[in-house]
């Protein structure tokens, strides 16, 4: 029996960075500075540069980055925020956390990202913001969304939790809308040893609001215990920042590797009754957080691959509007693309340390499945 091929493994990555990560952790422990110190500031500026953003503000998680980004652009109780129904539920719960109402919209059949046409149908006078999600690392088509948002006076918060170093027409994810929210959950393309997140923006005033919001509403300047606004505690700690700085140095080469593996999958899976993900074109380059194919026989294919020791995953099996948590909110609306995607999506193994030989084995097994059935 061949060695199993997991959907994701972080082991080899850790092995290769072990000494540098231990040194980074030791540096923080020896310093005695654990919150809002030099590591966090350095990571913010290094991440901003990597992503092509003017400002980056560390937060305690991707969810917090979304919540505080929404609050920073003015979303509050009673407002509506348009979100794709095909996403991880945190996109919608962040809106609910603000006391606002998530309004669901369908996604593009090819990229599974929010479309301007779908958003337009969901807009009402109460709409305050739109949250495109760069799902699996594929950037949403931002130009029409930005044009629509501008014409209606609503803000755009990009959910970049899966889109580190992804490019939309040559521009970094999280730099096209008003503000972007990134996650450094351990399994993300850039993952902490715990929870961490980041907001990015070109707007200096918005960046300052985020800096205050994440730190209990403390003003950036002026007396320490004067709080002009109601904030939160959502700071990115020094240990996580130091570890993330070690990994950030590798992110460009990891992303290149993911793109090469995606291209290899694409080549080897041609001609099968599968829908393959968009690889992007020209200046649009996904980050390939996940490589997701679609098949009407998804469950049988997953079971077949499991027999061969190959890990797969279903992201996401239930669109958000059908989640029990949001029962009643969708009002019986139908979102055919998202509903179909939830029945057919299957993520194949994808991580930078995956070898081309392993991709060949996965693809060989998929060919066998379709031959034998
Ligand atoms: C991971 C993720 C989040 C939440 O990030 P956390 O860091 O886990 O809070 C939000 N949206 C999407 C699309 C995600 O994948």
JSON list of C-alpha atoms in Angstrom, two decimals, residues 37-50 56-59 164 182-184 190-192 196-198 236-238 240-249 251:
[
{"chain": "A", "resi": 37, "resn": "UNK", "atom": "CA", "xyz": [5.05, 45.20, 20.65]},
{"chain": "A", "resi": 38, "resn": "UNK", "atom": "CA", "xyz": [7.74, 45.21, 17.97]},
{"chain": "A", "resi": 39, "resn": "UNK", "atom": "CA", "xyz": [6.89, 41.78, 16.50]},
{"chain": "A", "resi": 40, "resn": "UNK", "atom": "CA", "xyz": [3.29, 42.71, 15.79]},
{"chain": "A", "resi": 41, "resn": "UNK", "atom": "CA", "xyz": [4.29, 46.04, 14.26]},
{"chain": "A", "resi": 42, "resn": "UNK", "atom": "CA", "xyz": [6.95, 44.39, 12.10]},
{"chain": "A", "resi": 43, "resn": "UNK", "atom": "CA", "xyz": [4.54, 41.68, 10.97]},
{"chain": "A", "resi": 44, "resn": "UNK", "atom": "CA", "xyz": [1.92, 44.29, 10.09]},
{"chain": "A", "resi": 45, "resn": "UNK", "atom": "CA", "xyz": [4.30, 46.21, 7.87]},
{"chain": "A", "resi": 46, "resn": "UNK", "atom": "CA", "xyz": [5.79, 43.06, 6.31]},
{"chain": "A", "resi": 47, "resn": "UNK", "atom": "CA", "xyz": [2.36, 41.61, 5.59]},
{"chain": "A", "resi": 48, "resn": "UNK", "atom": "CA", "xyz": [1.10, 44.93, 4.19]},
{"chain": "A", "resi": 49, "resn": "UNK", "atom": "CA", "xyz": [4.05, 45.00, 1.82]},
{"chain": "A", "resi": 50, "resn": "UNK", "atom": "CA", "xyz": [3.57, 41.38, 0.73]},
{"chain": "A", "resi": 56, "resn": "UNK", "atom": "CA", "xyz": [-2.38, 46.32, 7.87]},
{"chain": "A", "resi": 57, "resn": "UNK", "atom": "CA", "xyz": [-3.83, 45.98, 11.36]},
{"chain": "A", "resi": 58, "resn": "UNK", "atom": "CA", "xyz": [-3.29, 42.79, 13.34]},
{"chain": "A", "resi": 59, "resn": "UNK", "atom": "CA", "xyz": [-6.34, 41.20, 14.97]},
{"chain": "A", "resi": 164, "resn": "UNK", "atom": "CA", "xyz": [-3.11, 35.44, 0.91]},
{"chain": "A", "resi": 182, "resn": "UNK", "atom": "CA", "xyz": [-7.40, 37.97, 6.48]},
{"chain": "A", "resi": 183, "resn": "UNK", "atom": "CA", "xyz": [-7.25, 34.87, 8.69]},
{"chain": "A", "resi": 184, "resn": "UNK", "atom": "CA", "xyz": [-4.12, 33.15, 9.95]},
{"chain": "A", "resi": 190, "resn": "UNK", "atom": "CA", "xyz": [-0.26, 31.56, 6.16]},
{"chain": "A", "resi": 191, "resn": "UNK", "atom": "CA", "xyz": [-1.12, 29.92, 9.46]},
{"chain": "A", "resi": 192, "resn": "UNK", "atom": "CA", "xyz": [-0.34, 30.81, 13.07]},
{"chain": "A", "resi": 196, "resn": "UNK", "atom": "CA", "xyz": [-4.75, 35.36, 14.39]},
{"chain": "A", "resi": 197, "resn": "UNK", "atom": "CA", "xyz": [-6.06, 37.74, 11.73]},
{"chain": "A", "resi": 198, "resn": "UNK", "atom": "CA", "xyz": [-5.42, 41.02, 9.93]},
{"chain": "A", "resi": 236, "resn": "UNK", "atom": "CA", "xyz": [-2.70, 39.96, 17.57]},
{"chain": "A", "resi": 237, "resn": "UNK", "atom": "CA", "xyz": [-0.20, 38.78, 20.18]},
{"chain": "A", "resi": 238, "resn": "UNK", "atom": "CA", "xyz": [3.58, 38.93, 19.89]},
{"chain": "A", "resi": 240, "resn": "UNK", "atom": "CA", "xyz": [1.83, 34.63, 16.95]},
{"chain": "A", "resi": 241, "resn": "UNK", "atom": "CA", "xyz": [3.28, 37.64, 15.14]},
{"chain": "A", "resi": 242, "resn": "UNK", "atom": "CA", "xyz": [6.84, 36.38, 15.60]},
{"chain": "A", "resi": 243, "resn": "UNK", "atom": "CA", "xyz": [5.92, 32.90, 14.32]},
{"chain": "A", "resi": 244, "resn": "UNK", "atom": "CA", "xyz": [3.96, 34.35, 11.40]},
{"chain": "A", "resi": 245, "resn": "UNK", "atom": "CA", "xyz": [6.96, 36.50, 10.42]},
{"chain": "A", "resi": 246, "resn": "UNK", "atom": "CA", "xyz": [9.04, 33.34, 10.03]},
{"chain": "A", "resi": 247, "resn": "UNK", "atom": "CA", "xyz": [6.42, 31.80, 7.76]},
{"chain": "A", "resi": 248, "resn": "UNK", "atom": "CA", "xyz": [5.71, 34.99, 5.81]},
{"chain": "A", "resi": 249, "resn": "UNK", "atom": "CA", "xyz": [9.23, 34.78, 4.38]},
{"chain": "A", "resi": 251, "resn": "UNK", "atom": "CA", "xyz": [4.73, 32.56, 1.58]}
]
